[in-house]
Amino acid sequence: MRGEQLTRIIAAIYDAAASDPPDCGGWASVARLIEAATGGACILSLDDAASGRVHVAAAPSLDARFRESYASTHARNSPWIRALRRRPHPAVITDAQAETDGDSAGPLTAGAFYRDWMEPQRFRHSIASDVLRDGPDMVVLKTLFPEGSPPEGHHIRLHTKLQPHLRRAAGLFRLDQSRRVALHAAESALEGLSVAVFLARQDGRITFMNRPAVVLRTTGDALKVDDAGRLTAADAQAARRLRKILCEVSAGAHDAMAMRLPRPSGKPDMHLMAARPQAGADARLATPTVTIYVTDPSHPPALSLTRLRDLHGLTAAEARVVAALARGASIGETARDLGVADATARHHVKQAFAKTGTHRQADLVRLILADPLMHDRREA
């Protein structure tokens, strides 16, 4: 094998690990390059011994039904895979080692794996190497060869040379996947907030908005986005103040800064706070990032009637009365809005007192509003 072939394979390995979004097409490109260098058929798979599942990341030369049967059944019967698990990592297994260490009863050609899976595809020989081991998980690179073309020394050396690169790339890929899962979880949490949240760079360019932030940007009242994608205030003086806050917070001059946002509509000012990410998170970002929180004090977040019932044992009617009081309505206004008598509304309040351990309306409202779990944008 020529040196430039090895270089291309290694470059493709790291490209696949860094693919964004994650795409098995990158690993298929790696497999095709290995096939071109060896003349065999390549399989790159993740074998989870604990669950018995096998995920085939790439097998470009296999027919779909053989790829599926390998993942669902035959990989677990492979003498090469069993021999890998018996040897310390890293290992490269040839036919002879698979026959010796793979618990084969007789020659490989007498086993079910060869008879039911290899022979129908006219494969006779194989090399297998463990790329990565993590508990019960094992990433395996396998190259299959037809009758009359047994693997040679340079094929085995290729597996050996690729092992450290595939190991590092597989580790990076799995770490990146874990970070993507964490990022998705964080974004999902932000989407559930009633507070508008923006992530922005130092110059105000937005990198993320949750749904309340999208609504706020769309209205253009208090905040807007300019043609360059930068978050700015609708009021000129407030826009200058916001630029100054973003620069100072992203530069580390302050952990957080707040300001009022005048609204051209004449409605009460909104409140904005810009904060730096937690220590450690900022170091992983390519450029300084600021988290911007925006609230509308004149429009408090909706309360979750479901959580009022679940956490305090209120009935549906009691929860509706408590939610109305928390919004600032009086007993009379609440009764009229809900279409019940004042006495009925007062009875519901007394029941809520008993169930929450409070004795005054102010204490009841304070208890409810102080619990962030009660706020639910989805019930707004």
XYZ file of N, CA, C and O in Angstrom, residues 138-279:
568
model
N -17.520 -2.395 22.106
C -16.299 -2.623 21.336
C -16.552 -2.168 19.898
O -17.485 -2.633 19.243
N -15.731 -1.245 19.415
C -15.784 -0.818 18.021
C -14.834 -1.710 17.233
O -13.662 -1.843 17.590
N -15.358 -2.335 16.179
C -14.605 -3.351 15.441
C -14.461 -2.941 13.977
O -15.437 -2.524 13.342
N -13.246 -3.079 13.465
C -12.979 -2.926 12.038
C -12.722 -4.311 11.472
O -11.849 -5.044 11.965
N -13.485 -4.680 10.448
C -13.362 -6.010 9.882
C -13.207 -5.891 8.368
O -13.920 -5.112 7.722
N -12.272 -6.648 7.798
C -12.088 -6.692 6.350
C -12.242 -8.133 5.891
O -11.607 -9.045 6.432
N -13.108 -8.343 4.904
C -13.439 -9.675 4.393
C -12.817 -9.871 3.011
O -12.807 -8.951 2.183
N -12.331 -11.108 2.747
C -11.664 -11.419 1.493
C -12.278 -12.678 0.870
O -12.709 -13.588 1.587
N -12.294 -12.762 -0.459
C -12.887 -13.937 -1.120
C -11.939 -15.133 -1.130
O -10.763 -15.028 -0.772
N -12.466 -16.271 -1.519
C -11.687 -17.496 -1.679
C -10.531 -17.232 -2.643
O -10.689 -16.598 -3.675
N -9.368 -17.721 -2.260
C -8.192 -17.564 -3.107
C -7.450 -16.261 -2.927
O -6.429 -16.026 -3.574
N -7.946 -15.378 -2.066
C -7.274 -14.098 -1.810
C -7.122 -13.882 -0.309
O -7.723 -12.968 0.268
N -6.341 -14.719 0.357
C -6.185 -14.556 1.807
C -5.463 -13.253 2.120
O -4.694 -12.736 1.304
N -5.711 -12.680 3.281
C -5.032 -11.437 3.648
C -3.530 -11.645 3.752
O -3.051 -12.692 4.169
N -2.817 -10.612 3.359
C -1.357 -10.664 3.395
C -0.838 -9.778 4.521
O -1.596 -9.091 5.207
N 0.472 -9.790 4.664
C 1.085 -9.054 5.762
C 0.776 -7.573 5.740
O 0.555 -6.953 6.792
N 0.721 -6.980 4.536
C 0.477 -5.532 4.487
C -0.970 -5.200 4.874
O -1.252 -4.091 5.341
N -1.903 -6.159 4.699
C -3.272 -5.935 5.159
C -3.319 -5.876 6.685
O -4.006 -5.033 7.274
N -2.605 -6.782 7.323
C -2.558 -6.812 8.790
C -1.868 -5.554 9.320
O -2.314 -4.944 10.300
N -0.790 -5.142 8.633
C -0.084 -3.927 9.066
C -0.984 -2.702 8.929
O -0.919 -1.782 9.759
N -1.840 -2.677 7.892
C -2.758 -1.543 7.741
C -3.709 -1.466 8.928
O -3.921 -0.384 9.494
N -4.286 -2.601 9.317
C -5.165 -2.614 10.497
C -4.426 -2.087 11.717
O -4.954 -1.280 12.487
N -3.201 -2.550 11.886
C -2.408 -2.134 13.056
C -2.127 -0.638 13.034
O -2.209 0.041 14.067
N -1.817 -0.097 11.860
C -1.520 1.339 11.751
C -2.767 2.196 11.945
O -2.683 3.319 12.465
N -3.913 1.665 11.520
C -5.141 2.454 11.641
C -5.736 2.410 13.038
O -6.512 3.304 13.412
N -5.408 1.392 13.806
C -6.022 1.234 15.131
C -5.930 2.480 16.009
O -6.947 2.949 16.531
N -4.719 3.064 16.216
C -4.675 4.233 17.116
C -5.468 5.422 16.587
O -6.091 6.153 17.367
N -5.486 5.612 15.266
C -6.239 6.734 14.701
C -7.742 6.502 14.818
O -8.500 7.406 15.185
N -8.172 5.288 14.513
C -9.592 4.976 14.664
C -10.023 5.040 16.128
O -11.141 5.472 16.446
N -9.132 4.618 17.032
C -9.452 4.671 18.460
C -9.660 6.118 18.906
O -10.637 6.443 19.579
N -8.727 6.996 18.529
C -8.869 8.403 18.917
C -10.106 9.028 18.266
O -10.849 9.767 18.916
N -10.302 8.725 16.990
C -11.444 9.304 16.282
C -12.762 8.807 16.865
O -13.710 9.579 17.028
N -12.848 7.513 17.177
C -14.073 6.968 17.764
C -14.337 7.604 19.126
O -15.488 7.917 19.471
N -13.268 7.807 19.911
C -13.435 8.464 21.202
C -13.919 9.891 21.042
O -14.813 10.341 21.768
N -13.351 10.618 20.072
C -13.779 11.997 19.816
C -15.231 12.035 19.345
O -16.007 12.905 19.743
N -15.581 11.068 18.476
C -16.941 11.012 17.948
C -17.940 10.780 19.080
O -18.976 11.445 19.162
N -17.628 9.852 19.967
C -18.553 9.548 21.062
C -18.631 10.714 22.048
O -19.700 11.029 22.575
N -17.484 11.390 22.297
C -17.499 12.564 23.166
C -18.353 13.661 22.548
O -19.145 14.320 23.229
N -18.189 13.849 21.235
C -18.973 14.869 20.549
C -20.451 14.534 20.616
O -21.294 15.410 20.799
N -20.790 13.244 20.465
C -22.180 12.831 20.570
C -22.732 13.134 21.956
O -23.863 13.590 22.101
N -21.921 12.877 22.998
C -22.364 13.150 24.368
C -22.619 14.638 24.558
O -23.594 15.044 25.206
N -21.737 15.455 23.980
C -21.930 16.899 24.096
C -23.173 17.348 23.347
O -23.885 18.256 23.796
N -23.452 16.713 22.206
C -24.647 17.070 21.456
C -25.900 16.722 22.257
O -26.879 17.468 22.239
N -25.877 15.584 22.926
C -27.017 15.196 23.763
C -27.206 16.208 24.885
O -28.333 16.631 25.191
N -26.084 16.614 25.518
C -26.169 17.606 26.599
C -26.684 18.942 26.073
O -27.496 19.607 26.727
N -26.220 19.348 24.882
C -26.671 20.604 24.291
C -28.158 20.541 23.977
O -28.906 21.494 24.228
N -28.607 19.411 23.424
C -30.031 19.271 23.122
C -30.865 19.350 24.395
O -31.936 19.984 24.411
N -30.369 18.716 25.470
C -31.095 18.760 26.745
C -31.162 20.186 27.270
O -32.197 20.630 27.777
N -30.045 20.934 27.148
C -30.025 22.319 27.620
C -30.981 23.192 26.809
O -31.722 24.015 27.362
N -30.977 23.010 25.494
C -31.877 23.792 24.653
C -33.338 23.456 24.957
O -34.194 24.344 24.965
N -33.607 22.179 25.206
C -34.972 21.784 25.549
C -35.415 22.434 26.852
O -36.571 22.852 26.997
N -34.483 22.510 27.811
C -34.808 23.160 29.088
C -35.097 24.644 28.880
O -36.040 25.197 29.468
N -34.306 25.305 28.032
C -34.530 26.727 27.771
C -35.866 26.959 27.070
O -36.529 27.975 27.300
N -36.262 26.005 26.218
C -37.523 26.152 25.503
C -38.707 26.111 26.460
O -39.766 26.670 26.164
N -38.546 25.462 27.601
C -39.641 25.361 28.556
C -39.795 26.570 29.456
O -40.747 26.641 30.234
N -38.875 27.535 29.356
C -38.932 28.716 30.217
C -39.912 29.746 29.670
O -40.108 29.870 28.461
N -40.515 30.516 30.573
C -41.362 31.633 30.154
C -40.526 32.875 29.898
O -40.985 33.822 29.263
N -39.293 32.880 30.374
C -38.369 34.001 30.162
C -37.771 33.898 28.762
O -37.421 32.810 28.304
N -37.651 35.025 28.079
C -36.985 35.045 26.776
C -35.481 34.940 26.999
O -34.908 35.686 27.800
N -34.832 33.994 26.312
C -33.394 33.778 26.479
C -32.711 33.851 25.111
O -33.107 33.166 24.165
N -31.689 34.706 25.022
C -30.848 34.810 23.840
C -29.432 34.422 24.227
O -28.962 34.767 25.315
N -28.735 33.730 23.338
C -27.291 33.587 23.437
C -26.698 34.434 22.328
O -27.091 34.312 21.166
N -25.770 35.304 22.682
C -25.215 36.238 21.696
C -23.719 36.399 21.888
O -23.193 36.232 22.996
N -23.050 36.729 20.798
C -21.624 37.036 20.865
C -21.441 38.459 21.358
O -22.395 39.212 21.557
N -20.185 38.842 21.523
C -19.870 40.159 22.060
C -20.477 41.279 21.227
O -20.910 42.306 21.770
N -20.526 41.096 19.904
C -21.065 42.149 19.032
C -22.580 42.089 18.908
O -23.179 42.850 18.139
N -23.227 41.190 19.652
C -24.677 41.106 19.635
C -25.237 40.104 18.654
O -26.459 39.896 18.615
N -24.388 39.458 17.848
C -24.894 38.464 16.902
C -25.466 37.261 17.658
O -24.816 36.691 18.525
N -26.675 36.877 17.304
C -27.410 35.853 18.043
C -26.979 34.467 17.578
O -26.895 34.193 16.381
N -26.731 33.582 18.546
C -26.415 32.184 18.231
C -27.532 31.233 18.647
O -27.570 30.101 18.183
N -28.443 31.694 19.506
C -29.567 30.854 19.938
C -30.658 31.738 20.502
O -30.394 32.753 21.144
N -31.911 31.342 20.257
C -33.083 31.982 20.873
C -34.071 30.900 21.268
O -34.308 29.975 20.480
N -34.638 31.005 22.469
C -35.742 30.096 22.778
C -37.030 30.693 22.206
O -37.015 31.784 21.616
N -38.131 29.974 22.328
C -39.360 30.404 21.660
C -39.880 31.757 22.149
O -40.304 32.587 21.336
N -39.884 32.022 23.478
C -40.300 33.365 23.900
C -39.417 34.466 23.316
O -39.905 35.559 23.011
N -38.118 34.170 23.118
C -37.223 35.156 22.517
C -37.576 35.393 21.056
O -37.519 36.520 20.558
N -37.939 34.323 20.361
C -38.349 34.462 18.949
C -39.581 35.350 18.854
O -39.668 36.245 17.994
N -40.557 35.134 19.746
C -41.773 35.959 19.751
C -41.422 37.412 20.033
O -41.923 38.333 19.366
N -40.544 37.644 20.995
C -40.148 38.998 21.358
C -39.456 39.693 20.192
O -39.713 40.860 19.891
N -38.579 38.963 19.507
C -37.873 39.543 18.367
C -38.850 39.872 17.239
O -38.734 40.902 16.572
N -39.837 39.020 17.052
C -40.791 39.219 15.968
C -41.642 40.462 16.180
O -41.936 41.204 15.232
N -42.027 40.734 17.415
C -42.853 41.913 17.691
C -42.071 43.202 17.476
O -42.648 44.220 17.088
N -40.759 43.182 17.716
C -39.936 44.370 17.542
C -40.176 45.432 18.585
O -39.670 46.555 18.468
N -40.946 45.115 19.616
C -41.231 46.071 20.683
C -40.207 45.866 21.800
O -40.215 44.843 22.477
N -39.323 46.796 21.979
C -38.216 46.773 22.962
C -36.941 46.217 22.357
O -35.870 46.792 22.537
N -36.996 45.084 21.663
C -35.797 44.502 21.055
C -36.055 44.200 19.589
O -37.178 43.896 19.192
N -34.984 44.232 18.799
C -35.082 43.849 17.382
C -33.738 43.302 16.945
O -32.736 43.363 17.679
N -33.692 42.756 15.740
C -32.469 42.217 15.172
C -32.162 43.004 13.901
O -33.026 43.141 13.022
N -30.923 43.541 13.808
C -30.582 44.344 12.638
C -30.220 43.448 11.450
O -30.270 42.218 11.531
N -29.863 44.067 10.345
C -29.587 43.324 9.111
C -28.388 42.391 9.244
O -28.271 41.416 8.492
N -27.493 42.669 10.192
C -26.313 41.820 10.399
C -26.577 40.700 11.397
O -25.659 39.963 11.751
N -27.841 40.561 11.846
C -28.172 39.507 12.793
C -27.803 39.842 14.221
O -27.708 38.948 15.068
N -27.609 41.148 14.507
C -27.229 41.561 15.867
C -28.468 41.986 16.653
O -29.341 42.685 16.126
N -28.500 41.573 17.918
C -29.583 41.965 18.805
C -29.353 43.399 19.250
O -28.259 43.776 19.681
N -30.387 44.233 19.141
C -30.272 45.625 19.560
C -31.612 46.075 20.133
O -32.626 45.387 19.993
N -31.599 47.211 20.790
C -32.823 47.741 21.386
C -33.535 48.648 20.388
O -32.907 49.280 19.536
N -34.861 48.706 20.496
C -35.639 49.554 19.600
C -35.388 51.033 19.891
O -35.394 51.868 18.980
N -35.149 51.351 21.137
C -34.849 52.730 21.540
C -33.360 53.007 21.335
O -32.510 52.190 21.723
N -33.004 54.132 20.710
C -31.612 54.423 20.351
C -30.712 54.487 21.582
O -29.595 53.935 21.587
N -31.150 55.168 22.626
C -30.324 55.271 23.830
C -30.156 53.907 24.495
O -29.060 53.551 24.947
N -31.233 53.135 24.523
C -31.142 51.793 25.093
C -30.242 50.900 24.242
O -29.538 50.036 24.775
N -30.229 51.109 22.929
C -29.368 50.316 22.049
C -27.898 50.554 22.380
O -27.085 49.624 22.404
N -27.533 51.807 22.642
C -26.145 52.115 23.019
C -25.801 51.483 24.356
O -24.699 50.946 24.546
N -26.731 51.543 25.287
C -26.513 50.940 26.599
C -26.354 49.422 26.472
O -25.479 48.821 27.109
N -27.164 48.790 25.621
C -27.082 47.339 25.440
C -25.736 46.939 24.838
O -25.132 45.953 25.279
N -25.248 47.695 23.850
C -23.939 47.377 23.261
C -22.845 47.449 24.313
O -21.939 46.616 24.363
N -22.906 48.456 25.169
C -21.907 48.615 26.229
C -21.970 47.443 27.212
O -20.930 46.892 27.619
N -23.170 47.025 27.580
C -23.333 45.904 28.512
C -22.758 44.622 27.908
O -22.029 43.876 28.572
N -23.068 44.350 26.651
C -22.567 43.130 26.016
C -21.054 43.114 25.955
O -20.414 42.081 26.212
N -20.448 44.235 25.641
C -18.976 44.312 25.588
C -18.362 44.088 26.962
O -17.399 43.319 27.104
N -18.909 44.724 27.981
C -18.313 44.630 29.315
C -18.507 43.253 29.926
O -17.594 42.704 30.564
N -19.683 42.674 29.750
C -19.937 41.352 30.327
C -19.108 40.288 29.608
O -18.491 39.429 30.241
N -19.051 40.325 28.278
C -18.281 39.321 27.539
C -16.793 39.454 27.808
O -16.061 38.471 27.779
N -16.323 40.676 28.095
C -14.911 40.884 28.387
C -14.545 40.506 29.817
O -13.368 40.471 30.170
N -15.549 40.225 30.639
C -15.284 39.802 32.006
C -15.239 40.928 33.006
O -14.885 40.713 34.168
N -15.604 42.144 32.585
C -15.599 43.271 33.525
C -16.679 43.104 34.593
O -16.535 43.584 35.721
N -17.768 42.424 34.250
C -18.859 42.155 35.190
C -19.372 40.743 34.926
O -19.385 40.285 33.784
N -19.814 40.084 35.976
C -20.444 38.770 35.793
C -21.830 38.909 35.194
O -22.283 38.050 34.432
N -22.513 40.014 35.540
C -23.856 40.258 35.022
C -24.177 41.735 35.126
O -23.679 42.429 36.016
N -24.982 42.212 34.191
C -25.442 43.606 34.214
C -26.899 43.619 33.756
O -27.327 42.754 32.981
N -27.661 44.605 34.245
C -29.083 44.682 33.920
C -29.444 46.083 33.451
O -28.730 47.063 33.723
N -30.562 46.171 32.725
C -31.044 47.460 32.238
C -32.533 47.359 31.943
O -33.095 46.271 31.828
N -33.157 48.523 31.825
C -34.551 48.595 31.417
C -34.615 48.808 29.911
O -33.753 49.459 29.322
N -35.638 48.260 29.289
C -35.821 48.384 27.843
C -37.111 49.148 27.568
O -38.218 48.600 27.702
N -37.008 50.443 27.196
C -38.222 51.192 26.834
C -38.898 50.562 25.621
O -38.248 49.977 24.752
N -40.220 50.697 25.552
C -40.982 50.096 24.464
C -41.696 51.190 23.673
O -42.478 51.963 24.230
N -41.419 51.271 22.364
C -42.068 52.297 21.534
C -43.588 52.245 21.608
O -44.259 53.259 21.375
N -44.146 51.080 21.956
C -45.604 50.945 22.041
C -46.185 51.701 23.223
O -47.401 51.887 23.302
N -45.317 52.140 24.138
C -45.794 52.833 25.326
C -46.105 51.904 26.485
O -46.440 52.359 27.583
N -45.999 50.608 26.281
C -46.213 49.656 27.360
C -45.080 49.771 28.370
O -44.017 50.318 28.067
N -45.274 49.247 29.597
C -44.210 49.327 30.617
C -42.902 48.718 30.114
O -42.894 47.786 29.304
N -41.791 49.283 30.609
C -40.469 48.807 30.194
C -40.293 47.319 30.481
O -40.811 46.791 31.479
N -39.535 46.667 29.606
C -39.088 45.306 29.884
C -37.788 45.369 30.658
O -37.109 46.406 30.703
N -37.418 44.241 31.269
C -36.169 44.151 32.022
C -35.227 43.182 31.316
O -35.655 42.112 30.864
N -33.965 43.552 31.226
C -32.953 42.718 30.562
C -31.768 42.509 31.488
O -31.327 43.450 32.156
N -31.272 41.281 31.532
C -30.037 40.983 32.247
C -29.124 40.186 31.316
O -29.553 39.237 30.671
N -27.865 40.610 31.239
C -26.843 39.898 30.467
C -25.858 39.288 31.437
O -25.389 39.956 32.368
N -25.540 37.997 31.251
C -24.654 37.299 32.189
C -23.640 36.480 31.422
O -23.897 35.987 30.317
N -22.468 36.309 32.016
C -21.437 35.456 31.440
C -21.778 33.994 31.705
O -22.399 33.669 32.716
N -21.318 33.075 30.823
C -21.490 31.643 31.118
C -20.722 31.273 32.373
O -19.822 32.003 32.815
N -21.069 30.130 32.947
C -20.365 29.652 34.126
C -18.896 29.403 33.803
O -18.536 29.104 32.666
N -18.054 29.503 34.797
C -16.628 29.239 34.608
C -16.435 27.847 34.041
O -17.035 26.888 34.496
